C-alpha cells in the first residue's frame, strides 16, 4: 500500500519518509520541484502541488495513504482528488491551535480549522496531527545568533513546550500504520521560557547568546519585513497568550509513542552544535 508524502522535504515530512522506509512501507515522495529534490536514494518522486489540482491525480495514482501539509488554498480540490484516486486514509499535519479556545479567531488557527472542516466533510478517513509549537521555529533565530550573537524577543519569559519535528513525524507515522489513538495536542515534554530556549541553544552552539527584549510594536515592525500583517498579528497573539500561561505541555506524545518526547536541549544540540548536519544547513 503506497503512501504519498506531500512535502517530503519539509522538516516534518522528511522524517515521515525516513520512518516509513524504516518500517518497510512503500513510499512515494512529493515535492513541488523534483529537480531540486534531495531525497533518500530509490524513493519514487512525484510533483504534486496542493494549489495546482491538475498535479494531484498523477501523484495519487495507486496511492492508498497520504501524509499532507494543511494547504491554505486547494483543500477542496485535494480532498476531491484523493477520493477520486481511492485513497483510504489521509494523515493531515494540522495545528494544536485548533484545540486552544484562546486561539479562537486567530488567523493561523482558523486556517487550520478550515482545512480540517474540509477533510471532515470529504467522506475520507482522515486523521489530524496537531503539534502546537514546532521546535524548528527557533531556527528563525539562527541568522541573528550567527551574525550578532543575539536573539530579539517579545515576552522572553513566555513559556512554550516546543516539539521536535521527529516526534511529530513519529506520531504521523503511527497513524499511517493504523494506530488510532493519536488524537490530542502534541507538544514537547516540558514548558520552557523563550529565554531558557535561547540559553540551551547558546550552550549547544558553544557561544554566549544575548537576549534583547522587544516591545510588541517593534516586533511587529521587524516581523512585518518578512510576513504578512495578519500572520505577524497571529504570531504575536500566540506569544502574548503564552506569556499569560496559555500554551500547555501535554502528555500526548508519550501516550502515543510509549516514550517521553524529545527534550528541547537535545533538539538544540542537533540543530545548533557546530559540525552537525542541521547546523550546516543553517550555515552556523
Ligand atoms: N511552526 C509551528 O509552530 C507550527 C505549529 C503547528 C502546526 N504547524 C504546521 O506545520 C507546518 C510546517 O511544517 P514544517 O516545519 O515541516 O514545514 P516546512 O519545513 O516549511 O515544509 C513545508 C513543506 O510543505 C510543502 N509545501 C508547501 N506548499 C505546498 C504546496 N502548495 N503543495 C505541496 N507541498 C507544499 C513544501 O514542499 P516543497 O518541497 O515542494 O517546497 C515543504 O516540504 C505549518 O505549515 C503548519 O501547518 C506549524
Short mmCIF file of C-alpha atoms and ligand atoms in Angstrom, two decimals:
data_model
loop_
_atom_site.label_atom_id
_atom_site.label_comp_id
_atom_site.label_asym_id
_atom_site.label_seq_id
_atom_site.Cartn_x
_atom_site.Cartn_y
_atom_site.Cartn_z
CA UNK A 1 0.00 0.00 0.00
CA UNK A 2 1.89 3.02 -1.24
CA UNK A 3 1.94 6.16 0.92
CA UNK A 4 2.32 9.53 -0.76
CA UNK A 5 4.20 12.02 1.41
CA UNK A 6 3.32 15.54 0.29
CA UNK A 7 6.07 17.94 1.32
CA UNK A 8 8.65 15.18 1.60
CA UNK A 9 11.49 17.64 2.09
CA UNK A 10 9.73 19.60 4.82
CA UNK A 11 11.08 19.46 8.35
CA UNK A 12 8.34 17.02 9.40
CA UNK A 13 7.80 15.35 6.01
CA UNK A 14 11.39 14.24 5.63
CA UNK A 15 11.18 12.30 8.90
CA UNK A 16 7.86 10.80 7.81
CA UNK A 17 9.61 9.46 4.70
CA UNK A 18 12.52 8.08 6.73
CA UNK A 19 10.28 6.34 9.27
CA UNK A 20 8.01 4.80 6.64
CA UNK A 21 11.07 3.47 4.80
CA UNK A 22 12.45 2.09 8.06
CA UNK A 23 9.11 0.34 8.61
CA UNK A 24 9.40 -1.25 5.15
CA UNK A 25 6.45 0.70 3.73
CA UNK A 26 6.33 1.62 0.02
CA UNK A 27 6.70 5.42 -0.20
CA UNK A 28 6.23 7.98 -2.96
CA UNK A 29 7.70 11.37 -2.13
CA UNK A 30 6.12 14.52 -3.43
CA UNK A 31 7.87 17.85 -3.86
CA UNK A 32 6.78 20.76 -5.98
CA UNK A 33 10.05 20.86 -7.89
CA UNK A 34 11.56 17.38 -8.32
CA UNK A 35 14.66 18.91 -9.95
CA UNK A 36 15.78 20.19 -6.55
CA UNK A 37 14.60 17.17 -4.55
CA UNK A 38 17.16 15.85 -2.10
CA UNK A 39 15.50 12.60 -1.08
CA UNK A 40 16.69 9.17 0.01
CA UNK A 41 18.00 7.11 -2.93
CA UNK A 42 15.47 4.88 -4.62
CA UNK A 43 12.35 6.72 -3.42
CA UNK A 44 9.98 7.45 -6.34
CA UNK A 45 9.27 11.17 -6.64
CA UNK A 46 6.05 12.88 -7.76
CA UNK A 47 5.48 16.58 -8.41
CA UNK A 48 2.29 17.41 -6.51
CA UNK A 49 1.36 21.00 -5.72
CA UNK A 50 -1.68 21.29 -3.45
CA UNK A 51 -2.59 24.59 -5.09
CA UNK A 52 -2.50 23.08 -8.62
CA UNK A 53 -5.25 20.44 -8.78
CA UNK A 54 -4.05 19.13 -12.14
CA UNK A 55 -0.86 17.85 -10.48
CA UNK A 56 -2.71 15.75 -7.91
CA UNK A 57 -4.23 12.88 -9.91
CA UNK A 58 -0.89 11.67 -11.35
CA UNK A 59 0.78 11.89 -7.94
CA UNK A 60 -2.08 10.00 -6.26
CA UNK A 61 -2.36 7.17 -8.80
CA UNK A 62 -2.14 3.84 -6.97
CA UNK A 63 -1.75 5.55 -3.59
CA UNK A 64 -3.78 4.35 -0.59
CA UNK A 65 -2.41 6.56 2.20
CA UNK A 66 -1.33 10.19 2.18
CA UNK A 67 0.60 12.41 4.58
CA UNK A 68 -0.14 16.03 3.68
CA UNK A 69 0.52 19.54 4.93
CA UNK A 70 -2.59 21.62 5.55
CA UNK A 71 -2.88 23.71 2.40
CA UNK A 72 -4.07 27.30 2.87
CA UNK A 73 -5.70 27.03 -0.54
CA UNK A 74 -6.79 23.98 -2.52
CA UNK A 75 -8.01 21.76 0.33
CA UNK A 76 -11.29 21.02 -1.50
CA UNK A 77 -9.51 20.02 -4.70
CA UNK A 78 -7.09 17.86 -2.73
CA UNK A 79 -9.91 16.06 -0.90
CA UNK A 80 -11.75 15.50 -4.20
CA UNK A 81 -8.62 14.17 -5.92
CA UNK A 82 -7.85 11.86 -3.00
CA UNK A 83 -11.41 10.46 -3.02
CA UNK A 84 -11.30 10.01 -6.79
CA UNK A 85 -7.97 8.15 -6.54
CA UNK A 86 -9.36 5.74 -3.93
CA UNK A 87 -7.17 6.98 -1.07
CA UNK A 88 -8.14 5.18 2.14
CA UNK A 89 -6.52 7.37 4.78
CA UNK A 90 -5.20 10.94 4.88
CA UNK A 91 -2.96 11.99 7.77
CA UNK A 92 -3.03 15.77 7.84
CA UNK A 93 -0.38 17.94 9.50
CA UNK A 94 -2.68 20.44 11.19
CA UNK A 95 -2.11 22.51 14.32
CA UNK A 96 -2.76 22.14 18.04
CA UNK A 97 -4.04 25.70 17.97
CA UNK A 98 -7.38 24.33 16.73
CA UNK A 99 -7.81 22.88 20.24
CA UNK A 100 -6.97 26.12 22.07
CA UNK A 101 -10.06 28.19 22.95
CA UNK A 102 -7.75 31.18 23.40
CA UNK A 103 -6.82 30.87 19.71
CA UNK A 104 -10.41 31.40 18.53
CA UNK A 105 -10.27 34.00 15.79
CA UNK A 106 -6.50 33.70 15.41
CA UNK A 107 -5.97 33.51 11.62
CA UNK A 108 -3.43 30.65 11.82
CA UNK A 109 -5.77 28.57 13.98
CA UNK A 110 -8.76 29.43 11.78
CA UNK A 111 -6.91 28.43 8.59
CA UNK A 112 -6.16 25.01 10.07
CA UNK A 113 -9.75 24.68 11.32
CA UNK A 114 -10.99 25.39 7.80
CA UNK A 115 -8.79 22.67 6.28
CA UNK A 116 -9.87 20.21 8.98
CA UNK A 117 -13.51 21.06 8.25
CA UNK A 118 -12.93 20.33 4.56
CA UNK A 119 -11.43 16.95 5.39
CA UNK A 120 -14.25 16.17 7.82
CA UNK A 121 -16.82 16.94 5.12
CA UNK A 122 -14.99 14.94 2.45
CA UNK A 123 -16.09 11.47 3.48
CA UNK A 124 -12.44 10.38 3.50
CA UNK A 125 -10.93 8.67 6.52
CA UNK A 126 -8.60 11.32 7.88
CA UNK A 127 -6.51 11.91 10.99
CA UNK A 128 -5.28 15.32 12.13
CA UNK A 129 -1.80 15.61 13.61
CA UNK A 130 -1.83 18.64 15.87
CA UNK A 131 1.51 20.00 17.09
CA UNK A 132 1.23 23.27 18.98
CA UNK A 133 4.73 24.78 18.72
CA UNK A 134 7.40 23.28 16.47
CA UNK A 135 10.95 23.50 17.82
CA UNK A 136 12.00 24.43 14.27
CA UNK A 137 10.54 27.91 14.90
CA UNK A 138 13.79 28.55 16.80
CA UNK A 139 15.67 28.25 13.51
CA UNK A 140 14.35 31.75 12.79
CA UNK A 141 16.85 32.90 15.43
CA UNK A 142 19.81 31.27 13.68
CA UNK A 143 20.79 34.21 11.45
CA UNK A 144 20.95 36.77 14.28
CA UNK A 145 22.80 34.29 16.53
CA UNK A 146 25.35 33.64 13.80
CA UNK A 147 25.80 37.29 12.75
CA UNK A 148 25.34 39.19 16.02
CA UNK A 149 25.17 36.68 18.89
CA UNK A 150 21.73 37.99 19.80
CA UNK A 151 18.08 36.90 19.82
CA UNK A 152 15.41 39.60 19.84
CA UNK A 153 12.26 38.51 21.66
CA UNK A 154 8.89 39.79 22.71
CA UNK A 155 7.93 38.32 26.10
CA UNK A 156 11.21 36.42 26.81
CA UNK A 157 9.58 34.81 29.84
CA UNK A 158 6.68 33.38 27.82
CA UNK A 159 6.70 29.60 28.16
CA UNK A 160 6.03 27.09 25.42
CA UNK A 161 6.76 23.37 25.05
CA UNK A 162 8.38 23.10 21.60
CA UNK A 163 8.11 19.70 19.96
CA UNK A 164 10.87 18.04 17.95
CA UNK A 165 9.82 17.58 14.31
CA UNK A 166 10.88 13.91 14.58
CA UNK A 167 8.25 13.35 17.29
CA UNK A 168 5.57 14.95 15.12
CA UNK A 169 6.61 12.63 12.27
CA UNK A 170 6.62 9.61 14.60
CA UNK A 171 3.03 10.31 15.62
CA UNK A 172 2.02 10.83 11.97
CA UNK A 173 3.61 7.52 11.00
CA UNK A 174 1.91 5.75 13.91
CA UNK A 175 -1.38 6.99 12.45
CA UNK A 176 -0.39 5.92 8.93
CA UNK A 177 0.44 2.45 10.25
CA UNK A 178 -3.00 2.14 11.81
CA UNK A 179 -2.66 3.36 15.41
CA UNK A 180 -5.98 5.01 16.13
CA UNK A 181 -5.33 6.87 19.41
CA UNK A 182 -3.14 9.72 18.11
CA UNK A 183 -5.67 12.46 18.80
CA UNK A 184 -4.77 15.35 21.05
CA UNK A 185 -2.48 18.33 21.10
CA UNK A 186 1.19 17.44 20.54
CA UNK A 187 3.88 19.30 22.47
CA UNK A 188 7.38 18.77 23.71
CA UNK A 189 7.80 17.21 27.16
CA UNK A 190 8.10 20.43 29.18
CA UNK A 191 7.38 24.13 29.26
CA UNK A 192 10.44 26.35 28.80
CA UNK A 193 10.59 30.11 28.69
CA UNK A 194 11.86 31.58 25.44
CA UNK A 195 14.83 32.84 27.48
CA UNK A 196 15.66 29.26 28.57
CA UNK A 197 15.31 28.02 24.98
CA UNK A 198 17.86 30.63 23.86
CA UNK A 199 20.18 29.61 26.73
CA UNK A 200 20.02 25.96 25.63
CA UNK A 201 20.76 26.96 22.05
CA UNK A 202 23.73 29.06 23.21
CA UNK A 203 25.05 26.06 25.17
CA UNK A 204 24.68 23.84 22.08
CA UNK A 205 26.30 26.43 19.81
CA UNK A 206 29.14 26.88 22.29
CA UNK A 207 28.77 30.66 22.42
CA UNK A 208 27.00 33.18 24.62
CA UNK A 209 23.79 34.49 23.10
CA UNK A 210 22.35 37.78 24.34
CA UNK A 211 18.63 38.43 24.55
CA UNK A 212 17.28 41.80 23.52
CA UNK A 213 13.69 42.33 24.64
CA UNK A 214 11.40 43.90 22.04
CA UNK A 215 8.23 45.87 22.63
CA UNK A 216 5.32 44.43 20.65
CA UNK A 217 5.30 47.47 18.35
CA UNK A 218 8.97 46.96 17.48
CA UNK A 219 8.45 43.21 16.96
CA UNK A 220 5.53 43.98 14.64
CA UNK A 221 7.76 46.30 12.62
CA UNK A 222 10.60 43.77 12.39
CA UNK A 223 8.46 40.65 11.68
CA UNK A 224 6.48 42.72 9.18
CA UNK A 225 9.51 42.78 6.89
CA UNK A 226 9.11 39.04 6.29
CA UNK A 227 5.46 38.20 6.95
CA UNK A 228 2.00 39.45 6.03
CA UNK A 229 0.45 41.70 8.75
CA UNK A 230 -2.22 39.11 9.65
CA UNK A 231 0.47 36.42 10.16
CA UNK A 232 2.51 38.82 12.32
CA UNK A 233 -0.58 39.56 14.40
CA UNK A 234 -1.35 35.84 14.75
CA UNK A 235 2.21 35.03 15.91
CA UNK A 236 2.27 37.93 18.37
CA UNK A 237 -1.11 36.84 19.73
CA UNK A 238 0.23 33.29 20.32
CA UNK A 239 3.28 34.67 22.15
CA UNK A 240 1.17 37.04 24.27
CA UNK A 241 -1.12 34.12 25.13
CA UNK A 242 1.92 32.02 26.11
CA UNK A 243 3.09 34.90 28.33
CA UNK A 244 -0.27 34.63 30.14
CA UNK A 245 0.30 30.89 30.64
CA UNK A 246 -1.94 29.82 27.75
CA UNK A 247 0.50 27.45 25.99
CA UNK A 248 0.37 24.00 27.61
CA UNK A 249 2.64 20.95 27.69
CA UNK A 250 0.67 17.76 27.06
CA UNK A 251 1.38 14.06 27.51
CA UNK A 252 0.07 13.06 24.08
CA UNK A 253 3.47 12.21 22.56
CA UNK A 254 4.37 9.91 25.45
CA UNK A 255 0.94 8.27 25.39
CA UNK A 256 1.07 7.63 21.63
CA UNK A 257 4.73 6.67 21.29
CA UNK A 258 5.20 4.93 24.63
CA UNK A 259 8.27 7.04 25.42
CA UNK A 260 8.78 10.64 26.50
CA UNK A 261 9.03 13.33 23.87
CA UNK A 262 12.49 14.52 22.84
CA UNK A 263 13.86 17.29 25.08
CA UNK A 264 14.41 20.76 23.58
CA UNK A 265 18.04 20.60 24.81
CA UNK A 266 18.54 17.59 22.53
CA UNK A 267 16.85 19.38 19.63
CA UNK A 268 19.12 22.40 20.18
CA UNK A 269 22.18 20.17 20.21
CA UNK A 270 21.19 18.50 16.93
CA UNK A 271 20.46 21.80 15.21
CA UNK A 272 22.98 24.28 16.65
CA UNK A 273 26.10 22.32 17.67
CA UNK A 274 28.83 23.26 15.17
CA UNK A 275 29.57 20.42 12.80
CA UNK A 276 26.15 18.77 12.87
CA UNK A 277 24.33 18.33 9.56
CA UNK A 278 21.49 20.62 10.65
CA UNK A 279 23.87 23.35 11.82
CA UNK A 280 25.50 23.12 8.38
CA UNK A 281 22.09 23.50 6.75
CA UNK A 282 21.58 26.71 8.77
CA UNK A 283 25.14 27.86 7.90
CA UNK A 284 26.02 28.21 11.56
N1 LIG B 1 5.52 26.39 13.17
C1 LIG B 1 4.76 25.90 14.14
O1 LIG B 1 5.00 26.10 15.34
C2 LIG B 1 3.58 25.05 13.77
C3 LIG B 1 2.65 24.74 14.76
C4 LIG B 1 1.57 23.94 14.42
C5 LIG B 1 1.43 23.45 13.15
N2 LIG B 1 2.34 23.76 12.20
C6 LIG B 1 2.14 23.22 10.83
O2 LIG B 1 3.36 22.71 10.36
C7 LIG B 1 3.61 23.23 9.06
C8 LIG B 1 5.09 23.41 8.86
O3 LIG B 1 5.71 22.16 8.92
P1 LIG B 1 7.25 22.02 8.55
O4 LIG B 1 8.07 22.73 9.57
O5 LIG B 1 7.56 20.59 8.28
O6 LIG B 1 7.31 22.89 7.22
P2 LIG B 1 8.46 23.14 6.20
O7 LIG B 1 9.73 22.54 6.66
O8 LIG B 1 8.41 24.58 5.86
O9 LIG B 1 7.95 22.30 4.97
C9 LIG B 1 6.76 22.60 4.33
C10 LIG B 1 6.58 21.60 3.20
O10 LIG B 1 5.33 21.85 2.60
C11 LIG B 1 5.48 21.69 1.23
N3 LIG B 1 4.53 22.56 0.57
C12 LIG B 1 4.35 23.88 0.78
N4 LIG B 1 3.39 24.35 -0.04
C13 LIG B 1 2.97 23.28 -0.77
C14 LIG B 1 2.03 23.11 -1.81
N5 LIG B 1 1.31 24.14 -2.28
N6 LIG B 1 1.87 21.89 -2.35
C15 LIG B 1 2.59 20.84 -1.90
N7 LIG B 1 3.52 20.93 -0.95
C16 LIG B 1 3.70 22.14 -0.39
C17 LIG B 1 6.90 22.09 0.90
O11 LIG B 1 7.29 21.28 -0.18
P3 LIG B 1 8.33 21.67 -1.35
O12 LIG B 1 9.48 20.75 -1.16
O13 LIG B 1 7.58 21.39 -2.57
O14 LIG B 1 8.69 23.12 -1.18
C18 LIG B 1 7.66 21.73 2.16
O15 LIG B 1 8.29 20.48 2.04
C19 LIG B 1 2.89 24.57 9.02
O16 LIG B 1 2.54 24.89 7.70
C20 LIG B 1 1.70 24.34 9.90
O17 LIG B 1 0.62 23.87 9.12
C21 LIG B 1 3.40 24.55 12.48
#
